[in-house]
Amino acid sequence: MPGLTFSNELISKDEGLHCDFACLMFKHLLHKPSEQRVKETIINVVTIEQAFLTEALPEKLIGMNCTLMKQYIDFVADRLMLELGFNKVFKVENPFDFMENISLEGKTNFFEKRVGKYQRMGVMSNPTDNSFTLDANF
C-alpha cells in the first residue's frame, strides 16, 4: 500500500503543477475567452466528471459517497474559476477537509522514504533564456 499511496501523491502533485501552469498561461493570454465561454466549458467538464464518478463509484465508501464527491467536483471547479479570475459557478463548500492538506509540500528524510519532491521549472535558469508569445486568438 505505501507504493500506491506514494504514486497517488506523485499524480496529485503532477496534476497540481499542470493546473497551476495552465492558470498562469491563461493570465498572460492577450485574447482571453469570455467569462461566459469559460463558465460553459467548466459546467460541461463538471457534468462529464460527475457522470464518470457515478459509474466508477456506485457504492458508498467510508466517509465518502457520490453526493459528497459531486460536491467536491463543484468545489474544485469553483476554485479553478477563481484562479482564472472569474466568479464561482456552484458556490459550495469543500466537503472533504482532508483534501486541503494533500497539496502541502512535505519534507522527505532521504533515509526513510523515496524522495517525491518536484523542482519547479525555471528555478535554476536565467529569465531571459527563453521567449514566448501568448497572442493566440480565441
mmCIF file with all atom_site columns, C-alpha atoms in Angstrom:
data_model
loop_
_atom_site.group_PDB
_atom_site.id
_atom_site.type_symbol
_atom_site.label_atom_id
_atom_site.label_alt_id
_atom_site.label_comp_id
_atom_site.label_asym_id
_atom_site.label_entity_id
_atom_site.label_seq_id
_atom_site.pdbx_PDB_ins_code
_atom_site.Cartn_x
_atom_site.Cartn_y
_atom_site.Cartn_z
_atom_site.occupancy
_atom_site.B_iso_or_equiv
_atom_site.pdbx_formal_charge
_atom_site.auth_seq_id
_atom_site.auth_comp_id
_atom_site.auth_asym_id
_atom_site.auth_atom_id
_atom_site.pdbx_PDB_model_num
ATOM 1   C CA . MET A 1 1   ? 0.000   0.000  0.000   1.00 0.00 ? 1   MET A CA 1
ATOM 2   C CA . PRO A 1 2   ? 2.804   2.555  0.606   1.00 0.00 ? 2   PRO A CA 1
ATOM 3   C CA . GLY A 1 3   ? 3.741   2.323  -3.088  1.00 0.00 ? 3   GLY A CA 1
ATOM 4   C CA . LEU A 1 4   ? 0.165   3.019  -4.171  1.00 0.00 ? 4   LEU A CA 1
ATOM 5   C CA . THR A 1 5   ? -0.098  5.947  -1.764  1.00 0.00 ? 5   THR A CA 1
ATOM 6   C CA . PHE A 1 6   ? 3.214   7.349  -2.994  1.00 0.00 ? 6   PHE A CA 1
ATOM 7   C CA . SER A 1 7   ? 2.191   7.047  -6.650  1.00 0.00 ? 7   SER A CA 1
ATOM 8   C CA . ASN A 1 8   ? -1.099  8.825  -5.892  1.00 0.00 ? 8   ASN A CA 1
ATOM 9   C CA . GLU A 1 9   ? 0.849   11.627 -4.194  1.00 0.00 ? 9   GLU A CA 1
ATOM 10  C CA . LEU A 1 10  ? 3.032   11.999 -7.298  1.00 0.00 ? 10  LEU A CA 1
ATOM 11  C CA . ILE A 1 11  ? -0.006  12.030 -9.592  1.00 0.00 ? 11  ILE A CA 1
ATOM 12  C CA . SER A 1 12  ? -1.694  14.662 -7.423  1.00 0.00 ? 12  SER A CA 1
ATOM 13  C CA . LYS A 1 13  ? 1.418   16.869 -7.397  1.00 0.00 ? 13  LYS A CA 1
ATOM 14  C CA . ASP A 1 14  ? 1.832   16.465 -11.151 1.00 0.00 ? 14  ASP A CA 1
ATOM 15  C CA . GLU A 1 15  ? -1.776  17.418 -11.874 1.00 0.00 ? 15  GLU A CA 1
ATOM 16  C CA . GLY A 1 16  ? -1.493  20.359 -9.475  1.00 0.00 ? 16  GLY A CA 1
ATOM 17  C CA . LEU A 1 17  ? 1.557   21.664 -11.343 1.00 0.00 ? 17  LEU A CA 1
ATOM 18  C CA . HIS A 1 18  ? -0.230  21.278 -14.683 1.00 0.00 ? 18  HIS A CA 1
ATOM 19  C CA . CYS A 1 19  ? -3.218  23.215 -13.357 1.00 0.00 ? 19  CYS A CA 1
ATOM 20  C CA . ASP A 1 20  ? -1.010  25.979 -11.907 1.00 0.00 ? 20  ASP A CA 1
ATOM 21  C CA . PHE A 1 21  ? 0.819   26.260 -15.222 1.00 0.00 ? 21  PHE A CA 1
ATOM 22  C CA . ALA A 1 22  ? -2.408  26.403 -17.246 1.00 0.00 ? 22  ALA A CA 1
ATOM 23  C CA . CYS A 1 23  ? -3.808  29.140 -14.982 1.00 0.00 ? 23  CYS A CA 1
ATOM 24  C CA . LEU A 1 24  ? -0.569  31.108 -15.254 1.00 0.00 ? 24  LEU A CA 1
ATOM 25  C CA . MET A 1 25  ? -0.656  30.817 -19.044 1.00 0.00 ? 25  MET A CA 1
ATOM 26  C CA . PHE A 1 26  ? -4.296  31.913 -19.085 1.00 0.00 ? 26  PHE A CA 1
ATOM 27  C CA . LYS A 1 27  ? -3.445  35.073 -17.128 1.00 0.00 ? 27  LYS A CA 1
ATOM 28  C CA . HIS A 1 28  ? -0.942  36.041 -19.833 1.00 0.00 ? 28  HIS A CA 1
ATOM 29  C CA . LEU A 1 29  ? -3.233  35.472 -22.832 1.00 0.00 ? 29  LEU A CA 1
ATOM 30  C CA . LEU A 1 30  ? -3.798  38.616 -24.856 1.00 0.00 ? 30  LEU A CA 1
ATOM 31  C CA . HIS A 1 31  ? -7.147  37.462 -26.287 1.00 0.00 ? 31  HIS A CA 1
ATOM 32  C CA . LYS A 1 32  ? -8.910  35.662 -23.442 1.00 0.00 ? 32  LYS A CA 1
ATOM 33  C CA . PRO A 1 33  ? -12.209 33.824 -23.922 1.00 0.00 ? 33  PRO A CA 1
ATOM 34  C CA . SER A 1 34  ? -15.195 35.453 -22.245 1.00 0.00 ? 34  SER A CA 1
ATOM 35  C CA . GLU A 1 35  ? -16.269 34.518 -18.735 1.00 0.00 ? 35  GLU A CA 1
ATOM 36  C CA . GLN A 1 36  ? -19.444 33.028 -20.228 1.00 0.00 ? 36  GLN A CA 1
ATOM 37  C CA . ARG A 1 37  ? -17.462 30.734 -22.530 1.00 0.00 ? 37  ARG A CA 1
ATOM 38  C CA . VAL A 1 38  ? -15.192 29.597 -19.691 1.00 0.00 ? 38  VAL A CA 1
ATOM 39  C CA . LYS A 1 39  ? -18.236 29.056 -17.457 1.00 0.00 ? 39  LYS A CA 1
ATOM 40  C CA . GLU A 1 40  ? -19.953 26.906 -20.120 1.00 0.00 ? 40  GLU A CA 1
ATOM 41  C CA . THR A 1 41  ? -16.781 24.848 -20.555 1.00 0.00 ? 41  THR A CA 1
ATOM 42  C CA . ILE A 1 42  ? -16.393 24.337 -16.798 1.00 0.00 ? 42  ILE A CA 1
ATOM 43  C CA . ILE A 1 43  ? -20.056 23.289 -16.442 1.00 0.00 ? 43  ILE A CA 1
ATOM 44  C CA . ASN A 1 44  ? -19.657 20.765 -19.290 1.00 0.00 ? 44  ASN A CA 1
ATOM 45  C CA . VAL A 1 45  ? -16.488 19.332 -17.757 1.00 0.00 ? 45  VAL A CA 1
ATOM 46  C CA . VAL A 1 46  ? -18.138 19.059 -14.319 1.00 0.00 ? 46  VAL A CA 1
ATOM 47  C CA . THR A 1 47  ? -21.087 17.207 -15.868 1.00 0.00 ? 47  THR A CA 1
ATOM 48  C CA . ILE A 1 48  ? -18.737 14.715 -17.563 1.00 0.00 ? 48  ILE A CA 1
ATOM 49  C CA . GLU A 1 49  ? -16.648 14.229 -14.391 1.00 0.00 ? 49  GLU A CA 1
ATOM 50  C CA . GLN A 1 50  ? -19.756 13.637 -12.289 1.00 0.00 ? 50  GLN A CA 1
ATOM 51  C CA . ALA A 1 51  ? -21.155 11.133 -14.801 1.00 0.00 ? 51  ALA A CA 1
ATOM 52  C CA . PHE A 1 52  ? -17.847 9.250  -14.723 1.00 0.00 ? 52  PHE A CA 1
ATOM 53  C CA . LEU A 1 53  ? -17.834 9.312  -10.934 1.00 0.00 ? 53  LEU A CA 1
ATOM 54  C CA . THR A 1 54  ? -21.350 7.878  -10.772 1.00 0.00 ? 54  THR A CA 1
ATOM 55  C CA . GLU A 1 55  ? -20.253 4.956  -12.963 1.00 0.00 ? 55  GLU A CA 1
ATOM 56  C CA . ALA A 1 56  ? -16.873 4.446  -11.296 1.00 0.00 ? 56  ALA A CA 1
ATOM 57  C CA . LEU A 1 57  ? -18.073 4.587  -7.662  1.00 0.00 ? 57  LEU A CA 1
ATOM 58  C CA . PRO A 1 58  ? -21.600 3.208  -7.492  1.00 0.00 ? 58  PRO A CA 1
ATOM 59  C CA . GLU A 1 59  ? -21.094 2.028  -3.881  1.00 0.00 ? 59  GLU A CA 1
ATOM 60  C CA . LYS A 1 60  ? -20.616 4.244  -0.833  1.00 0.00 ? 60  LYS A CA 1
ATOM 61  C CA . LEU A 1 61  ? -17.163 4.370  0.726   1.00 0.00 ? 61  LEU A CA 1
ATOM 62  C CA . ILE A 1 62  ? -16.389 5.136  4.367   1.00 0.00 ? 62  ILE A CA 1
ATOM 63  C CA . GLY A 1 63  ? -16.711 8.910  4.741   1.00 0.00 ? 63  GLY A CA 1
ATOM 64  C CA . MET A 1 64  ? -17.427 9.396  1.037   1.00 0.00 ? 64  MET A CA 1
ATOM 65  C CA . ASN A 1 65  ? -20.438 8.986  -1.161  1.00 0.00 ? 65  ASN A CA 1
ATOM 66  C CA . CYS A 1 66  ? -21.443 10.048 -4.631  1.00 0.00 ? 66  CYS A CA 1
ATOM 67  C CA . THR A 1 67  ? -23.215 13.201 -3.420  1.00 0.00 ? 67  THR A CA 1
ATOM 68  C CA . LEU A 1 68  ? -20.180 14.435 -1.470  1.00 0.00 ? 68  LEU A CA 1
ATOM 69  C CA . MET A 1 69  ? -17.840 13.574 -4.341  1.00 0.00 ? 69  MET A CA 1
ATOM 70  C CA . LYS A 1 70  ? -20.024 15.561 -6.748  1.00 0.00 ? 70  LYS A CA 1
ATOM 71  C CA . GLN A 1 71  ? -19.938 18.482 -4.316  1.00 0.00 ? 71  GLN A CA 1
ATOM 72  C CA . TYR A 1 72  ? -16.141 18.216 -4.225  1.00 0.00 ? 72  TYR A CA 1
ATOM 73  C CA . ILE A 1 73  ? -16.010 18.352 -8.033  1.00 0.00 ? 73  ILE A CA 1
ATOM 74  C CA . ASP A 1 74  ? -18.179 21.502 -7.898  1.00 0.00 ? 74  ASP A CA 1
ATOM 75  C CA . PHE A 1 75  ? -15.858 22.964 -5.246  1.00 0.00 ? 75  PHE A CA 1
ATOM 76  C CA . VAL A 1 76  ? -12.745 22.297 -7.356  1.00 0.00 ? 76  VAL A CA 1
ATOM 77  C CA . ALA A 1 77  ? -14.443 23.858 -10.395 1.00 0.00 ? 77  ALA A CA 1
ATOM 78  C CA . ASP A 1 78  ? -15.222 26.991 -8.361  1.00 0.00 ? 78  ASP A CA 1
ATOM 79  C CA . ARG A 1 79  ? -11.626 27.177 -7.159  1.00 0.00 ? 79  ARG A CA 1
ATOM 80  C CA . LEU A 1 80  ? -10.461 26.933 -10.774 1.00 0.00 ? 80  LEU A CA 1
ATOM 81  C CA . MET A 1 81  ? -12.866 29.700 -11.847 1.00 0.00 ? 81  MET A CA 1
ATOM 82  C CA . LEU A 1 82  ? -11.447 31.965 -9.117  1.00 0.00 ? 82  LEU A CA 1
ATOM 83  C CA . GLU A 1 83  ? -7.891  31.119 -10.154 1.00 0.00 ? 83  GLU A CA 1
ATOM 84  C CA . LEU A 1 84  ? -8.765  32.139 -13.724 1.00 0.00 ? 84  LEU A CA 1
ATOM 85  C CA . GLY A 1 85  ? -10.096 35.473 -12.434 1.00 0.00 ? 85  GLY A CA 1
ATOM 86  C CA . PHE A 1 86  ? -13.825 34.743 -12.721 1.00 0.00 ? 86  PHE A CA 1
ATOM 87  C CA . ASN A 1 87  ? -16.748 34.289 -10.324 1.00 0.00 ? 87  ASN A CA 1
ATOM 88  C CA . LYS A 1 88  ? -17.711 30.987 -8.719  1.00 0.00 ? 88  LYS A CA 1
ATOM 89  C CA . VAL A 1 89  ? -20.353 28.949 -10.544 1.00 0.00 ? 89  VAL A CA 1
ATOM 90  C CA . PHE A 1 90  ? -21.517 26.437 -7.929  1.00 0.00 ? 90  PHE A CA 1
ATOM 91  C CA . LYS A 1 91  ? -20.818 28.298 -4.658  1.00 0.00 ? 91  LYS A CA 1
ATOM 92  C CA . VAL A 1 92  ? -20.335 25.184 -2.500  1.00 0.00 ? 92  VAL A CA 1
ATOM 93  C CA . GLU A 1 93  ? -18.061 24.370 0.437   1.00 0.00 ? 93  GLU A CA 1
ATOM 94  C CA . ASN A 1 94  ? -15.360 21.703 0.409   1.00 0.00 ? 94  ASN A CA 1
ATOM 95  C CA . PRO A 1 95  ? -16.977 18.559 1.863   1.00 0.00 ? 95  PRO A CA 1
ATOM 96  C CA . PHE A 1 96  ? -13.584 16.923 2.490   1.00 0.00 ? 96  PHE A CA 1
ATOM 97  C CA . ASP A 1 97  ? -11.369 18.935 4.852   1.00 0.00 ? 97  ASP A CA 1
ATOM 98  C CA . PHE A 1 98  ? -8.541  16.408 4.498   1.00 0.00 ? 98  PHE A CA 1
ATOM 99  C CA . MET A 1 99  ? -8.199  17.289 0.798   1.00 0.00 ? 99  MET A CA 1
ATOM 100 C CA . GLU A 1 100 ? -6.869  20.737 1.758   1.00 0.00 ? 100 GLU A CA 1
ATOM 101 C CA . ASN A 1 101 ? -3.652  19.147 3.052   1.00 0.00 ? 101 ASN A CA 1
ATOM 102 C CA . ILE A 1 102 ? -2.905  16.926 0.061   1.00 0.00 ? 102 ILE A CA 1
ATOM 103 C CA . SER A 1 103 ? -1.035  19.572 -1.908  1.00 0.00 ? 103 SER A CA 1
ATOM 104 C CA . LEU A 1 104 ? 1.036   20.848 1.032   1.00 0.00 ? 104 LEU A CA 1
ATOM 105 C CA . GLU A 1 105 ? 4.754   20.497 0.437   1.00 0.00 ? 105 GLU A CA 1
ATOM 106 C CA . GLY A 1 106 ? 6.264   17.769 2.566   1.00 0.00 ? 106 GLY A CA 1
ATOM 107 C CA . LYS A 1 107 ? 9.886   17.362 3.563   1.00 0.00 ? 107 LYS A CA 1
ATOM 108 C CA . THR A 1 108 ? 11.326  13.912 2.957   1.00 0.00 ? 108 THR A CA 1
ATOM 109 C CA . ASN A 1 109 ? 14.047  12.322 5.051   1.00 0.00 ? 109 ASN A CA 1
ATOM 110 C CA . PHE A 1 110 ? 16.358  10.775 2.478   1.00 0.00 ? 110 PHE A CA 1
ATOM 111 C CA . PHE A 1 111 ? 16.993  7.676  4.612   1.00 0.00 ? 111 PHE A CA 1
ATOM 112 C CA . GLU A 1 112 ? 13.330  6.964  5.428   1.00 0.00 ? 112 GLU A CA 1
ATOM 113 C CA . LYS A 1 113 ? 11.401  7.324  2.187   1.00 0.00 ? 113 LYS A CA 1
ATOM 114 C CA . ARG A 1 114 ? 11.858  7.804  -1.551  1.00 0.00 ? 114 ARG A CA 1
ATOM 115 C CA . VAL A 1 115 ? 12.002  11.470 -2.420  1.00 0.00 ? 115 VAL A CA 1
ATOM 116 C CA . GLY A 1 116 ? 8.999   12.599 -4.440  1.00 0.00 ? 116 GLY A CA 1
ATOM 117 C CA . LYS A 1 117 ? 9.523   16.336 -4.412  1.00 0.00 ? 117 LYS A CA 1
ATOM 118 C CA . TYR A 1 118 ? 9.330   18.280 -7.656  1.00 0.00 ? 118 TYR A CA 1
ATOM 119 C CA . GLN A 1 119 ? 11.525  21.167 -8.702  1.00 0.00 ? 119 GLN A CA 1
ATOM 120 C CA . ARG A 1 120 ? 9.611   23.920 -10.442 1.00 0.00 ? 120 ARG A CA 1
ATOM 121 C CA . MET A 1 121 ? 10.666  24.717 -13.986 1.00 0.00 ? 121 MET A CA 1
ATOM 122 C CA . GLY A 1 122 ? 12.952  27.689 -14.430 1.00 0.00 ? 122 GLY A CA 1
ATOM 123 C CA . VAL A 1 123 ? 14.220  27.860 -10.855 1.00 0.00 ? 123 VAL A CA 1
ATOM 124 C CA . MET A 1 124 ? 17.806  27.358 -11.996 1.00 0.00 ? 124 MET A CA 1
ATOM 125 C CA . SER A 1 125 ? 17.618  29.242 -15.323 1.00 0.00 ? 125 SER A CA 1
ATOM 126 C CA . ASN A 1 126 ? 18.038  32.839 -16.388 1.00 0.00 ? 126 ASN A CA 1
ATOM 127 C CA . PRO A 1 127 ? 14.657  34.524 -17.121 1.00 0.00 ? 127 PRO A CA 1
ATOM 128 C CA . THR A 1 128 ? 15.984  35.911 -20.416 1.00 0.00 ? 128 THR A CA 1
ATOM 129 C CA . ASP A 1 129 ? 16.974  32.486 -21.803 1.00 0.00 ? 129 ASP A CA 1
ATOM 130 C CA . ASN A 1 130 ? 13.588  31.853 -23.438 1.00 0.00 ? 130 ASN A CA 1
ATOM 131 C CA . SER A 1 131 ? 10.950  33.974 -25.110 1.00 0.00 ? 131 SER A CA 1
ATOM 132 C CA . PHE A 1 132 ? 7.359   33.074 -25.750 1.00 0.00 ? 132 PHE A CA 1
ATOM 133 C CA . THR A 1 133 ? 4.218   34.814 -27.037 1.00 0.00 ? 133 THR A CA 1
ATOM 134 C CA . LEU A 1 134 ? 0.621   34.454 -25.964 1.00 0.00 ? 134 LEU A CA 1
ATOM 135 C CA . ASP A 1 135 ? -1.227  36.229 -28.725 1.00 0.00 ? 135 ASP A CA 1
ATOM 136 C CA . ALA A 1 136 ? -3.410  33.353 -29.980 1.00 0.00 ? 136 ALA A CA 1
ATOM 137 C CA . ASN A 1 137 ? -6.942  34.451 -30.769 1.00 0.00 ? 137 ASN A CA 1
ATOM 138 C CA . PHE A 1 138 ? -9.783  32.613 -29.027 1.00 0.00 ? 138 PHE A CA 1
#
